[in-house]
Coordinates of C-alpha atoms and ligand atoms in Angstrom, one line a residue:
X121 CA 27.5 -25.1 -19.4
X122 CA 26.8 -22.3 -17.0
X123 CA 26.1 -23.2 -13.4
X124 CA 22.3 -23.5 -12.8
X125 CA 21.0 -20.3 -11.3
X126 CA 20.0 -21.3 -7.8
X127 CA 19.4 -19.0 -4.9
X128 CA 22.4 -18.7 -2.6
X129 CA 19.8 -19.2 0.2
X130 CA 17.3 -21.7 -1.2
X131 CA 14.2 -22.2 -3.2
X132 CA 12.1 -19.3 -4.4
X133 CA 8.9 -19.1 -2.3
X134 CA 5.5 -18.0 -3.5
X135 CA 3.4 -15.9 -1.1
X136 CA -0.2 -15.5 -2.2
X137 CA -1.9 -12.3 -1.3
X138 CA -5.6 -12.9 -0.7
X139 CA -6.7 -9.3 -0.1
X140 CA -8.8 -9.1 -3.3
X141 CA -11.0 -12.1 -2.3
X142 CA -12.0 -9.8 0.6
X143 CA -12.5 -6.9 -1.9
X144 CA -15.1 -9.0 -3.8
X145 CA -16.7 -10.1 -0.6
X146 CA -16.9 -6.5 0.7
X147 CA -18.6 -5.3 -2.5
X148 CA -21.7 -6.9 -1.1
X149 CA -20.9 -6.6 2.6
X150 CA -21.7 -10.3 3.3
X151 CA -19.6 -13.4 4.1
X152 CA -18.7 -14.6 0.6
X153 CA -16.2 -15.2 -0.9
X154 CA -14.3 -16.0 2.3
X155 CA -10.6 -15.0 2.2
X156 CA -9.7 -17.7 4.7
X157 CA -11.1 -20.4 2.4
X158 CA -9.1 -18.9 -0.4
X159 CA -6.0 -19.0 1.8
X160 CA -6.6 -22.7 2.6
X161 CA -7.0 -23.5 -1.1
X162 CA -3.8 -21.6 -1.8
X163 CA -2.1 -23.6 1.0
X164 CA -3.3 -26.9 -0.5
X165 CA -2.2 -25.7 -4.0
X166 CA 1.4 -25.1 -2.7
X167 CA 1.6 -21.6 -1.4
X168 CA 4.6 -21.1 0.8
X169 CA 2.8 -18.4 2.7
X170 CA -0.3 -16.2 2.7
X171 CA -0.1 -12.4 2.7
X172 CA -2.9 -10.2 3.9
X173 CA -2.9 -6.4 4.3
X174 CA -5.1 -5.0 7.1
X175 CA -5.6 -1.4 6.0
X176 CA -6.5 1.4 8.3
X177 CA -9.8 1.8 6.4
X178 CA -10.4 -2.0 6.3
X179 CA -11.4 -1.8 2.7
X180 CA -10.6 -5.4 2.1
X181 CA -9.1 -7.6 4.9
X182 CA -10.8 -7.1 8.3
X183 CA -9.7 -7.8 11.8
X184 CA -11.9 -10.9 11.9
X185 CA -10.1 -12.2 8.7
X186 CA -6.7 -11.9 10.4
X187 CA -8.1 -13.8 13.4
X188 CA -9.4 -16.5 11.1
X189 CA -6.2 -16.8 9.1
X190 CA -4.2 -17.1 12.3
X191 CA -6.5 -19.9 13.4
X192 CA -6.6 -21.9 10.2
X193 CA -3.3 -21.6 8.4
X194 CA -0.5 -24.1 8.5
X195 CA 1.8 -22.0 6.3
X196 CA 3.2 -18.7 7.6
X197 CA 1.1 -15.6 7.5
X198 CA 2.7 -12.4 6.3
X199 CA 0.8 -9.6 7.9
X200 CA 1.0 -6.4 5.9
X201 CA 0.5 -3.2 7.8
X202 CA 1.2 0.4 8.1
X203 CA 3.6 1.7 10.8
X204 CA 0.8 2.8 13.1
X205 CA 0.2 2.2 16.8
X206 CA -3.1 0.5 16.1
X207 CA -1.5 -2.0 13.7
X208 CA 1.4 -2.6 16.1
X209 CA -1.1 -3.6 18.8
X210 CA -2.9 -6.0 16.4
X211 CA 0.4 -7.5 15.2
X212 CA 1.6 -8.0 18.8
X213 CA -1.7 -9.6 19.7
X214 CA -1.4 -12.2 16.9
X215 CA 2.4 -12.4 16.4
X216 CA 2.2 -13.7 12.9
X217 CA 5.2 -15.3 11.3
X218 CA 6.1 -12.2 9.3
X219 CA 5.1 -8.6 9.4
X220 CA 5.6 -6.5 6.3
X221 CA 5.6 -2.7 6.9
X222 CA 4.2 -0.8 4.0
X223 CA 3.3 2.9 3.4
X224 CA -0.4 3.6 3.3
X225 CA -2.4 6.5 2.0
X226 CA -6.2 6.5 2.3
X227 CA -6.7 7.9 -1.2
X228 CA -4.5 5.4 -3.0
X229 CA -6.0 2.5 -4.9
X230 CA -3.1 0.2 -4.0
X231 CA 0.3 0.6 -2.2
X232 CA 1.8 3.1 -4.5
X233 CA 5.4 3.3 -3.5
X234 CA 7.9 2.0 -1.0
X235 CA 8.3 3.1 2.5
X236 CA 10.6 6.1 3.0
X237 CA 12.8 4.4 5.6
X238 CA 15.6 6.8 5.1
X239 CA 13.4 9.7 6.2
X240 CA 11.8 7.9 9.2
X241 CA 14.7 5.8 10.3
X242 CA 14.5 6.5 14.0
X243 CA 10.8 6.2 14.2
X244 CA 10.8 2.9 12.3
X245 CA 13.7 1.5 14.3
X246 CA 11.6 2.0 17.5
X247 CA 8.5 0.7 15.7
X248 CA 9.9 -2.6 14.6
X249 CA 11.9 -3.4 17.7
X250 CA 8.9 -4.8 19.7
X251 CA 7.7 -6.8 16.7
X252 CA 11.1 -8.4 16.3
X253 CA 11.3 -9.0 20.0
X254 CA 7.9 -10.8 19.8
X255 CA 9.4 -13.1 17.2
X256 CA 7.9 -11.7 14.0
X257 CA 10.1 -11.6 11.0
X258 CA 10.0 -8.0 10.0
X259 CA 10.1 -7.0 6.3
X260 CA 10.1 -3.5 4.9
X261 CA 8.5 -2.8 1.6
X262 CA 10.7 -0.3 -0.2
X263 CA 11.6 0.9 -3.7
X264 CA 14.8 -0.6 -5.2
X265 CA 16.9 2.3 -3.9
X266 CA 20.3 2.1 -2.3
X267 CA 19.4 4.7 0.4
X268 CA 16.3 2.9 1.4
X269 CA 18.0 -0.5 1.5
X270 CA 20.9 0.9 3.7
X271 CA 18.4 2.5 6.0
X272 CA 16.4 -0.8 6.3
X273 CA 19.6 -2.6 7.2
X274 CA 20.5 0.1 9.8
X275 CA 17.1 -0.2 11.6
X276 CA 17.7 -3.9 11.9
X277 CA 15.0 -5.3 9.5
X278 CA 16.0 -8.8 8.5
X279 CA 14.0 -8.6 5.2
X280 CA 13.3 -6.1 2.5
X281 CA 10.6 -6.5 -0.1
X282 CA 11.4 -4.6 -3.3
X283 CA 8.5 -2.9 -5.0
X284 CA 8.2 -4.3 -8.5
X285 CA 5.2 -2.1 -9.5
X286 CA 7.1 0.4 -11.7
X287 CA 8.8 -2.5 -13.6
X288 CA 5.4 -4.3 -14.1
X289 CA 3.6 -1.1 -15.2
X290 CA 6.4 -0.3 -17.7
X291 CA 6.2 -3.9 -19.0
X292 CA 2.4 -3.8 -19.3
X293 CA 2.4 -0.4 -21.0
X294 CA 5.2 -1.4 -23.5
X295 CA 7.6 1.3 -22.2
X296 CA 10.6 -0.7 -23.0
X297 CA 13.3 1.7 -21.9
X298 CA 11.6 2.3 -18.6
X299 CA 11.1 -1.4 -18.3
X300 CA 14.8 -2.0 -18.8
X301 CA 15.8 0.7 -16.4
X302 CA 13.4 -0.6 -13.7
X303 CA 14.6 -4.1 -14.3
X304 CA 18.3 -3.1 -14.0
X305 CA 17.5 -1.2 -10.8
X306 CA 15.8 -4.2 -9.3
X307 CA 18.6 -6.5 -10.3
X308 CA 21.3 -4.4 -8.9
X309 CA 19.5 -3.6 -5.7
X310 CA 18.7 -7.3 -5.1
X311 CA 22.4 -8.0 -5.2
X312 CA 23.1 -5.0 -3.0
X313 CA 20.5 -5.8 -0.4
X314 CA 21.7 -9.4 -0.3
X315 CA 25.3 -8.2 0.2
X316 CA 24.2 -6.3 3.3
X317 CA 22.8 -9.6 4.7
X318 CA 19.2 -8.8 4.1
X319 CA 16.8 -11.4 2.9
X320 CA 15.3 -10.1 -0.3
X321 CA 11.6 -10.5 -1.3
X322 CA 9.8 -8.8 -4.3
X323 CA 6.3 -8.1 -5.2
X324 CA 3.5 -5.9 -6.6
X325 CA 1.9 -6.1 -10.0
X326 CA 3.5 -9.4 -11.0
X327 CA 1.8 -11.4 -13.7
X328 CA 2.6 -14.4 -15.9
X329 CA 4.0 -11.9 -18.4
X330 CA 6.5 -10.2 -16.2
X331 CA 7.3 -12.6 -13.4
X332 CA 10.2 -14.6 -15.0
X333 CA 12.9 -11.9 -15.1
X334 CA 12.3 -11.2 -11.4
X335 CA 12.1 -14.9 -10.4
X336 CA 15.4 -15.3 -12.1
X337 CA 17.3 -13.1 -9.5
X338 CA 19.1 -15.6 -7.3
X339 CA 19.0 -13.2 -4.4
X340 CA 15.3 -13.1 -4.3
X341 CA 13.8 -15.6 -1.8
X342 CA 10.1 -14.8 -2.1
X343 CA 7.6 -13.3 -4.4
X344 CA 4.3 -12.0 -3.1
X345 CA 1.6 -12.0 -5.7
X346 CA -2.1 -11.2 -5.2
X347 CA -4.2 -9.2 -7.6
X348 CA -3.3 -11.1 -10.8
X349 CA -3.6 -14.5 -9.2
X350 CA -7.0 -13.8 -7.7
X351 CA -8.2 -12.3 -11.0
X352 CA -6.9 -15.3 -13.0
X353 CA -8.6 -17.6 -10.5
X354 CA -12.0 -16.4 -11.7
X355 CA -11.2 -18.0 -15.1
X356 CA -9.2 -21.1 -14.2
X357 CA -9.4 -21.6 -10.4
X358 CA -6.9 -20.6 -7.8
X359 CA -4.9 -23.9 -7.9
X360 CA -4.3 -23.9 -11.6
X361 CA -3.5 -20.1 -11.6
X362 CA -0.9 -20.7 -8.9
X363 CA 0.4 -23.8 -10.6
X364 CA 1.1 -21.9 -13.8
X365 CA 2.8 -19.1 -11.8
X366 CA 4.9 -21.7 -9.9
X367 CA 5.9 -23.3 -13.2
X368 CA 7.1 -19.9 -14.6
X369 CA 9.0 -19.2 -11.4
X370 CA 10.6 -22.6 -11.5
X371 CA 11.5 -22.2 -15.2
X372 CA 13.1 -18.8 -14.5
X373 CA 15.1 -20.4 -11.7
X374 CA 16.1 -23.6 -13.5
Ligands
PXP649 N1 3.7 -7.0 -1.7 C1 3.3 -5.9 -1.0 C2 4.1 -5.4 0.0 C3 2.0 -5.4 -1.4 O1 1.6 -4.3 -0.7 C4 1.2 -6.0 -2.3 C5 -0.1 -5.5 -2.7 O2 -0.9 -5.5 -1.5 C6 1.7 -7.2 -3.0 C7 3.0 -7.6 -2.6 C8 1.0 -7.9 -4.0 O3 0.7 -7.1 -5.1 P1 -0.3 -7.5 -6.2 O4 -1.6 -7.6 -5.6 O5 -0.2 -6.4 -7.2 O6 0.2 -8.8 -6.8

């Protein structure tokens, strides 16, 4: 019998991204549904962490949401943000457990690609230093690309989150050769990032249908999942949606 596939570093964590609870709230400009309430429900349902992305345009999560999450959560908050001075000030004010640096374009619907760390190495090294000094675990959201991973390691980021969007899109659209290529890239780059001593996370676009192959990578320590879980919660509730995702993750790992 082959050895059970367990992470060299521990159990696979599920981070729940609650941005799109705020998207629904903001559609009417009122107070409901409340992302902090969703975050607490996710915590009760077994989330290992909560992720929230404070965008420059505040299209979903707001400054007040971050304050509320910092006040109410018992699990770690993973604060997603662009590498801007404004966001750095906010992160340093709250010092969340983790800070995930993502690229951001105003016109995009969602985070389209990974951060070009290789191009902005110096700037990012200076940018993350105070966050690290303040005790935040800095993660860099990047494509599964060797150059980017090497650059992330050089700037001293302890964590990389690999962008699974292209793999998930190819899966959903039935482009099987692209799906295989993206999968292989993610698999090889998880191993590579881990070999450099980086903690490896993955996320973007993950659903019940495509989560298992990624959850199966022993180097991956954490998956961050939002849009699909919040959408599924409309039909079955957040707890059951998370429970099913957790089961699939555990099956993939077992
Ligand atoms: N990880 C990062 C860095 C992201 O930017 C996002 C989307 O905000 C996610 C994970 C979650 O992606 P999704 O909402 O598609 O599950």
